[in-house]
Amino acid sequence: MSEILSTISTLVIEGNFADMVDKTNAALDEGLGAEEILNNGLMPGMDHVGVEFKAGNMFVPEVLRSAKAMQESMNIIRPLLAEAEAETSGKVLLGTVKGDLHDIGKNLVGMMCEGAGFEVVDLGKDVEPETFVEAVKEHKPNILGMSALLTTTMRAMERTVKALEEAGVRDTVKIMIGGAPVTQDFADQIGVDGYAANAASASEMAKQFAG
Amino acid sequence: MRTNYRENSGVQFRMLSEDQLEELFNGVLHVLEYVGLEVKHERAREVLKEAGAWVDGDRVRLPSYMVKDALAKAPRAFTVYARDGNPKHDIHIGPGRAHFGPGPTCVNFIDVETMERRPYQLSDVPYVAKVVDSLPNIDFCESLGSVDNVPYDLSALYEFAEMFRYTTKPIVAWSFDYYDSNAIHRIAVEEAGGQEAFEKRPTYIHYCEPLSPLISTTDSLNKLVFAAEKRIPLIFTPCPLAGGTAPVTPAGIIIQAAAESWMGLTIAQNIQPGLPFIMGGVLSVMDMSSMILAYGAPELSLMMAGITELAHYAGLPLWQTGGCTDSKTFDEQAITEGSLSVFFSALTGGDLCHDVGYTESAMTGSVFQLTAMDEAIGYARRITRGIEVNDDTLAVDVINRVGPNGHYLKDEHTRRYYKSEFWLPNLCDRTSFEDWKMMGEKSFKDRTVARVQKILAEYEQVPLKPETETLIEKVLEEAEEWVKQQED
């Protein structure tokens, strides 16, 4: 394997986002393809991070730095991947539902998904069902992720699912939900495809859904 | 008669020095004056502006004199009363008085019969209320869950009505918004005999939560304004996560949480000067692997001790936290984390310590954890009560009377004191091995389960007034109608 790819893996593992732009450009200058950088540089680094996180040797702040390093590189290679029609992980649309201003969990999911190679469109917090519907139509994501922290706001998830059904786009996406009060039972009850208990399992689930 | 003699009543615990507390206090004032908060409530912004705040869109900054003025208006000591007039169930909030009770809104509950974890049901509320009513070291009631099987918007209302029926101890009532806050208040006012009677002897405390970092949300302020107008004692408690929604350092999270709570204080005292106000919040670490707010972390106790000392420095009572655990089951971790945190909370004299009985990081409520913690609180209270020193307790004359080679068992001094000086365990076992074996080799867990069953079997209800029962039926009927209208 080329030395520069191994360097890129290391930058991901170390969360060294400052050097990532230079090294990604250097790899391209060396004639490496975007797909090769993704599959043999970035992904092995992120896979290592995933294993170390699960083993309890790395923690969320470090994982987020790694995800940011990955993102720096993805910003450069994504257009090239699109040009080459290379297979990427897919697109994730995220939002905290209407009435809820808590977004730290949702932001973590976004960063973890970016770390897993997804393109992430984040609608922010307090997102109306109609806004979700419009965004699904516009961005055509593979996966829609909704978050709520409050027992008072989790019902907005159900309303959003209904709005998607009414707009006829429910079946174009896999829907996953999360947030402290959300449970598998609730996910089953409102007819979504998955419930993830934390950001790491959300990005795992996104991979399964997209794969 | 003694001169310049100083007595310590109870164990002395102090973490921060006067200088450190002054630093924290000024840090809070600085955040409120120079950073400000987002106040997502028009009326609240108007009230604050009128009183001298700088308002820029949603962002509100408070000159420090406004905060000091609000602190000066809020009482340090007040009483929340038992609904039936039983003075033993009154809570006297004031220096050196730590009280304990469960927490609200867990999604799951440990079934009292099967001990399985399942969604919290309306029929669970009476169990919790009865256990709270019966345990000697549990002083106020919350329900350990949010009811799953009633219309969503009414779960806090149904819960309150059930708690009110089955305990006479003061209740801490959460709610969604204005509608259910008002419905809950109508019930309490009916039992008290009118609004004026309620104001003289409030029987419940109104609970609301701002959002970290630094947002006073619309619903939390709808509830705060309601409580202030009706003069209901108020808890305004954020729930920041160190390293997530607040600074990672204990000093930093304490400052931010205090700023969030004192924004509420300032609004409330400008609407209703002298409103009993209990400062929050729940402070702990965001676990950097599981990303949960850790309810069994040592940092929770440490941060809560720090914010308790800051509250007392500023002249406010504090909403303490303890008796909770991250454990998924009723095991050694649950008892260790719960016991250490109630002991630490008791040492701080934090005024109302809640979340006793939380398991699984606040996801699951358990009356078994609650009952086990009653034992731990009793134990802790015996220690914090300390050692009384006077001529009689020094017992020099008794030692003289009994002398070498005697014994104290038959002495009237022993008879007079042993019941008050010795803590009598309810669950901890001190029998001989043979007796323990004969009694069926019961574990602490077995004895806890047996105690819960005994409490539920022997519980005697102190009924509400008939007119209150009638009103509850009416309020619930109206609320069901209201929900239907909301859906249409």
XYZ file of C-alpha atoms in Angstrom, chain B:
488
model
C -22.919 28.276 81.796
C -20.061 28.404 79.308
C -18.283 31.321 77.666
C -17.119 31.400 74.052
C -18.057 27.760 73.729
C -18.834 26.581 70.219
C -20.991 23.573 69.387
C -21.160 21.681 66.112
C -24.616 20.328 65.518
C -23.947 17.366 63.275
C -21.042 16.457 61.045
C -19.268 19.396 59.451
C -18.680 19.117 55.736
C -17.370 21.914 53.596
C -15.631 21.568 50.271
C -15.163 25.092 48.939
C -13.692 28.023 50.821
C -15.388 31.389 51.116
C -12.921 32.743 48.525
C -13.685 29.950 46.078
C -17.429 30.450 46.513
C -17.023 34.150 45.864
C -15.162 33.282 42.646
C -17.992 30.966 41.547
C -20.632 33.530 42.504
C -18.930 36.251 40.483
C -18.509 33.804 37.603
C -22.269 33.285 37.478
C -22.936 37.028 37.570
C -20.392 37.508 34.799
C -22.054 34.900 32.557
C -25.473 36.487 33.124
C -24.159 40.017 32.525
C -21.787 39.498 29.597
C -22.882 36.279 27.856
C -26.598 36.249 28.631
C -29.144 33.568 27.820
C -31.672 32.968 25.089
C -35.044 33.640 26.679
C -37.686 32.198 24.388
C -40.674 33.807 26.036
C -42.026 37.223 25.165
C -43.669 38.002 28.480
C -40.526 36.950 30.371
C -38.369 39.192 28.184
C -40.735 42.089 28.820
C -40.653 41.523 32.569
C -36.855 41.421 32.517
C -36.508 44.469 30.296
C -38.815 46.428 32.552
C -36.601 45.493 35.501
C -33.410 46.658 33.801
C -32.189 43.774 31.631
C -30.528 44.285 28.262
C -32.659 42.548 25.650
C -31.341 41.943 22.155
C -33.714 39.701 20.197
C -33.998 36.510 22.279
C -30.711 37.186 24.023
C -31.090 38.632 27.491
C -28.266 39.861 29.690
C -28.792 40.782 33.325
C -26.902 43.525 35.151
C -25.616 41.927 38.336
C -27.699 44.138 40.625
C -30.843 42.547 39.154
C -29.641 39.069 40.064
C -28.595 40.162 43.549
C -31.972 41.813 43.976
C -33.736 38.570 42.982
C -31.538 36.576 45.376
C -32.395 38.976 48.172
C -36.124 38.552 47.522
C -36.108 34.739 47.550
C -36.529 33.075 50.948
C -33.842 30.694 52.266
C -36.297 28.975 54.605
C -39.931 28.022 54.054
C -42.299 25.116 54.610
C -44.097 22.813 52.226
C -47.007 21.126 53.952
C -48.613 17.708 54.169
C -52.040 17.856 52.513
C -53.736 16.296 55.575
C -52.167 18.591 58.163
C -49.927 15.848 59.569
C -46.961 17.857 60.866
C -44.673 14.825 60.579
C -45.007 15.017 56.820
C -44.286 18.756 56.514
C -40.973 19.718 54.942
C -39.153 22.598 56.609
C -36.633 23.841 54.101
C -33.757 25.719 55.687
C -30.079 25.553 56.638
C -28.832 22.109 57.670
C -31.972 20.253 56.618
C -31.567 17.620 53.915
C -34.693 15.978 52.509
C -35.057 13.093 50.112
C -37.493 11.851 47.488
C -37.777 10.051 44.148
C -37.407 11.588 40.679
C -39.834 12.048 37.769
C -40.443 10.773 34.231
C -38.565 7.488 33.842
C -39.765 5.660 30.741
C -39.697 2.222 32.375
C -40.580 0.770 35.743
C -39.560 -2.362 37.600
C -42.877 -4.205 38.048
C -43.521 -4.646 41.782
C -44.713 -8.215 41.343
C -42.653 -9.703 38.535
C -39.616 -7.415 39.026
C -39.433 -7.176 35.231
C -38.582 -3.927 33.426
C -41.496 -2.626 31.353
C -43.141 0.712 30.341
C -44.479 2.781 33.253
C -48.267 2.447 33.706
C -50.879 4.553 35.506
C -51.406 1.699 37.971
C -47.751 2.071 39.068
C -48.267 5.565 40.492
C -50.182 4.383 43.603
C -47.442 1.841 44.358
C -44.780 4.533 44.345
C -46.938 6.973 46.322
C -47.764 4.358 48.970
C -44.121 3.368 49.368
C -43.094 7.041 49.610
C -45.844 7.656 52.159
C -44.633 4.756 54.311
C -40.838 5.063 54.194
C -39.534 7.062 57.176
C -36.626 8.686 55.330
C -38.422 9.654 52.141
C -39.859 13.127 52.557
C -41.483 14.132 49.267
C -43.115 12.364 46.350
C -42.419 12.104 42.656
C -43.662 9.138 40.685
C -40.492 7.547 39.221
C -42.112 7.439 35.785
C -44.144 9.067 33.072
C -47.384 7.261 32.494
C -47.504 5.405 29.198
C -51.157 4.348 29.032
C -53.088 7.645 29.185
C -53.342 10.409 26.548
C -49.852 11.761 26.172
C -50.506 15.373 27.138
C -52.283 14.257 30.299
C -49.695 11.907 31.758
C -48.409 14.448 34.303
C -51.970 15.334 35.325
C -53.111 11.725 35.809
C -49.888 11.064 37.681
C -50.413 13.993 40.038
C -53.994 12.967 40.824
C -52.830 9.444 41.726
C -49.911 10.655 43.843
C -52.159 13.135 45.635
C -54.586 10.329 46.524
C -52.020 7.941 47.911
C -49.589 10.088 49.848
C -49.987 13.034 52.156
C -46.313 13.960 51.830
C -45.551 17.063 49.737
C -45.372 16.401 45.989
C -42.980 17.767 43.409
C -45.072 18.027 40.244
C -43.703 18.226 36.723
C -45.997 19.108 33.821
C -45.901 19.680 30.075
C -47.209 23.194 29.773
C -49.827 25.668 30.933
C -52.907 23.433 30.571
C -51.853 20.577 32.821
C -50.068 22.921 35.259
C -53.375 24.699 35.759
C -55.344 21.461 36.086
C -52.905 20.145 38.708
C -53.136 23.405 40.597
C -56.951 23.300 40.636
C -56.811 19.912 42.363
C -54.329 21.089 45.002
C -56.275 24.301 45.613
C -59.542 22.386 46.087
C -57.955 20.186 48.765
C -56.343 23.204 50.464
C -59.681 25.050 50.563
C -58.969 27.839 48.092
C -56.085 29.731 46.517
C -55.408 31.834 49.596
C -55.310 28.764 51.838
C -52.945 27.094 49.376
C -50.591 30.089 49.393
C -50.408 29.905 53.182
C -49.838 26.157 53.193
C -48.575 24.981 49.786
C -48.705 21.202 49.408
C -46.740 20.795 46.231
C -43.765 22.246 44.405
C -43.863 23.093 40.719
C -40.996 21.724 38.642
C -39.555 23.097 35.390
C -36.397 22.620 33.393
C -34.535 25.131 31.248
C -32.228 23.813 28.526
C -28.450 23.673 28.529
C -26.506 25.450 27.336
C -28.076 28.773 28.262
C -31.629 28.556 26.898
C -34.781 29.400 28.837
C -37.291 27.491 26.701
C -40.846 28.610 25.995
C -42.549 25.720 27.802
C -40.314 25.981 30.864
C -41.124 29.686 31.127
C -44.842 29.169 30.498
C -44.749 26.947 33.570
C -42.509 29.294 35.542
C -44.784 32.275 34.883
C -47.796 30.190 35.911
C -46.149 29.112 39.174
C -45.018 32.639 39.941
C -48.494 34.062 39.370
C -50.126 31.394 41.534
C -47.366 31.592 44.129
C -46.493 27.917 43.912
C -43.012 27.065 45.272
C -40.812 26.591 42.229
C -37.895 24.406 41.175
C -36.031 25.646 38.099
C -33.422 23.046 37.298
C -31.282 22.558 34.215
C -29.655 19.223 33.418
C -26.293 20.017 31.828
C -23.793 17.315 30.862
C -20.160 18.084 31.626
C -18.182 17.837 28.408
C -21.365 17.799 26.300
C -23.766 20.647 27.006
C -21.588 22.322 29.656
C -17.911 22.840 30.435
C -16.079 19.650 31.352
C -14.747 21.054 34.637
C -16.867 20.947 37.822
C -16.353 24.686 38.430
C -17.422 25.466 34.861
C -20.566 23.350 34.855
C -21.573 24.767 38.254
C -21.318 28.322 36.917
C -23.319 27.548 33.795
C -26.050 25.632 35.666
C -26.352 28.422 38.234
C -26.686 31.024 35.475
C -29.441 28.950 33.851
C -31.309 28.586 37.134
C -30.857 32.211 38.195
C -32.325 33.506 34.946
C -35.492 31.714 36.061
C -35.068 33.081 39.574
C -34.839 36.638 38.276
C -37.955 36.286 36.112
C -39.903 34.650 38.945
C -38.935 37.196 41.623
C -39.908 40.068 39.345
C -43.358 38.564 38.835
C -43.874 37.376 42.416
C -41.412 38.859 44.931
C -40.647 36.393 47.694
C -41.718 33.325 45.736
C -40.145 30.239 47.338
C -37.538 29.212 44.769
C -35.374 26.103 44.763
C -32.259 26.344 42.651
C -31.188 23.488 40.317
C -29.815 21.528 38.582
C -28.687 17.994 37.983
C -24.975 18.041 37.202
C -22.955 15.090 36.026
C -20.571 13.907 33.373
C -21.464 12.803 29.889
C -19.959 9.326 29.795
C -17.537 9.540 26.891
C -18.230 5.971 25.763
C -21.983 5.518 26.187
C -22.817 9.252 25.846
C -25.318 9.088 28.686
C -25.617 11.411 31.649
C -24.013 9.260 34.326
C -26.274 9.065 37.382
C -23.862 6.914 39.364
C -20.683 8.897 38.708
C -18.620 10.234 41.623
C -18.493 13.543 39.751
C -22.270 13.839 40.169
C -21.863 13.910 43.950
C -18.892 16.231 43.706
C -20.541 18.710 41.336
C -23.793 18.576 43.320
C -21.852 19.345 46.508
C -20.255 22.330 44.784
C -23.513 23.762 43.491
C -25.179 23.147 46.876
C -22.487 25.220 48.573
C -22.899 27.948 45.952
C -26.696 27.961 46.451
C -26.313 28.262 50.207
C -23.685 30.986 49.778
C -26.209 32.874 47.644
C -29.029 32.227 50.132
C -31.063 29.687 48.171
C -32.123 26.107 48.840
C -30.910 23.525 46.340
C -32.502 20.670 44.414
C -29.968 17.945 45.214
C -29.519 14.596 43.482
C -28.648 11.161 44.856
C -29.736 7.590 45.492
C -29.593 6.886 41.765
C -27.557 4.492 39.679
C -26.493 3.568 36.167
C -26.963 -0.128 36.963
C -29.607 -1.992 34.979
C -30.535 -4.261 37.841
C -30.853 -4.287 41.620
C -27.263 -5.239 42.346
C -24.088 -4.228 44.165
C -23.440 -1.353 41.744
C -26.935 0.044 42.358
C -26.475 -0.026 46.113
C -22.906 1.301 46.078
C -23.621 4.238 43.771
C -26.937 5.031 45.436
C -25.645 4.809 49.003
C -22.522 6.873 48.434
C -24.464 9.613 46.681
C -27.172 9.865 49.350
C -24.502 10.009 52.030
C -22.633 12.742 50.199
C -25.876 14.598 49.538
C -26.813 14.350 53.212
C -23.412 15.771 54.169
C -23.954 18.848 51.992
C -27.343 19.566 53.553
C -28.695 19.950 50.005
C -32.274 20.830 50.650
C -34.343 18.478 48.497
C -32.413 15.484 47.200
C -34.302 13.865 44.327
C -33.874 10.960 41.922
C -33.733 8.461 44.765
C -34.838 5.211 43.083
C -33.588 5.982 39.572
C -31.865 3.066 37.883
C -30.418 2.614 34.400
C -29.302 6.254 34.240
C -32.838 7.604 34.846
C -34.457 5.346 32.257
C -36.090 3.007 34.777
C -37.741 3.774 38.108
C -37.611 1.232 40.912
C -39.378 1.194 44.283
C -36.865 -1.461 45.308
C -33.950 0.918 44.775
C -36.035 3.589 46.567
C -36.660 1.308 49.545
C -33.026 0.203 49.724
C -32.025 3.873 49.674
C -34.408 4.625 52.557
C -32.083 2.404 54.582
C -28.990 4.187 53.236
C -30.531 7.591 54.028
C -31.370 6.473 57.565
C -27.791 5.325 57.964
C -26.445 8.588 56.515
C -28.752 10.691 58.675
C -27.498 8.970 61.808
C -23.963 9.951 60.880
C -24.760 13.525 59.848
C -26.706 14.034 63.087
C -23.320 13.843 64.805
C -22.389 13.579 68.461
C -24.089 15.599 71.152
C -21.794 16.796 73.904
C -23.255 17.921 77.250
C -22.969 16.966 80.896
C -25.500 14.192 80.503
C -24.032 12.666 77.318
C -20.472 12.906 78.655
C -21.716 10.375 81.211
C -18.817 10.875 83.621
C -21.195 10.216 86.505
C -22.471 7.063 84.792
C -18.929 5.786 84.294
C -18.306 6.500 87.967
C -21.510 4.682 88.928
C -20.799 1.548 86.922
C -17.087 1.537 87.586
C -14.501 -1.073 86.627
C -15.829 -4.508 85.755
C -19.501 -3.429 85.751
C -21.852 -3.195 82.827
C -24.109 -0.555 81.398
C -26.996 -2.683 80.197
C -29.166 -2.143 83.229
C -28.244 1.490 83.784
C -31.059 3.983 83.334
C -28.685 6.146 81.234
C -28.481 3.341 78.672
C -32.254 2.840 78.709
C -32.819 6.537 78.304
C -30.534 7.002 75.324
C -30.116 3.837 73.297
C -33.176 4.357 71.127
C -32.172 7.862 70.120
C -28.415 7.313 69.970
C -28.521 4.032 68.038
C -29.802 3.768 64.519
C -32.096 0.773 64.140
C -31.662 -0.953 60.786
C -34.682 -2.074 58.812
C -32.912 -3.990 56.071
C -29.316 -4.455 57.192
C -28.874 -7.804 58.899
C -26.982 -8.211 62.184
C -28.300 -11.578 63.293
C -26.038 -14.522 64.066
C -25.150 -16.882 61.269
C -27.414 -19.557 62.746
C -30.384 -17.225 62.994
C -29.767 -15.921 59.495
C -29.681 -19.500 58.208
C -32.838 -20.371 60.079
C -34.614 -17.300 58.643
C -34.012 -18.641 55.144
C -30.590 -17.132 54.262
C -32.230 -13.963 52.977
C -30.071 -11.432 51.117
C -30.386 -7.651 51.351
C -32.290 -7.791 48.085
C -34.739 -10.412 49.464
C -35.356 -8.287 52.536
C -35.916 -5.174 50.386
C -38.499 -6.967 48.249
C -40.212 -8.262 51.394
C -40.305 -4.763 52.851
C -41.929 -3.330 49.724
C -44.550 -6.092 49.805
C -45.201 -5.510 53.494
C -45.604 -1.754 52.968
C -48.063 -2.288 50.120
C -50.039 -4.858 52.139
C -50.260 -2.710 55.257
C -50.698 0.717 53.668
C -53.652 2.728 54.912
C -54.892 5.581 52.770
C -55.630 9.011 54.168
C -58.405 9.904 51.720
C -58.760 13.220 49.958
C -61.773 15.352 50.755
C -64.862 14.092 48.849
C -65.086 17.425 47.009
C -61.491 17.003 45.818
C -62.306 13.529 44.479
C -65.289 15.018 42.646
C -63.115 17.769 41.216
C -60.462 15.291 40.080
C -63.100 13.390 38.084
C -64.287 16.651 36.558
C -60.781 17.920 35.768
C -59.836 14.630 34.102
C -63.057 14.556 32.065
C -62.470 18.111 30.878
C -58.867 17.281 30.090
C -59.875 14.273 27.981
C -62.246 16.588 26.071
C -59.458 19.137 25.659
C -57.122 16.489 24.250
C -59.767 15.450 21.722
C -60.183 19.073 20.662
C -56.427 19.424 20.289
C -56.360 16.418 17.968
C -59.174 17.712 15.760
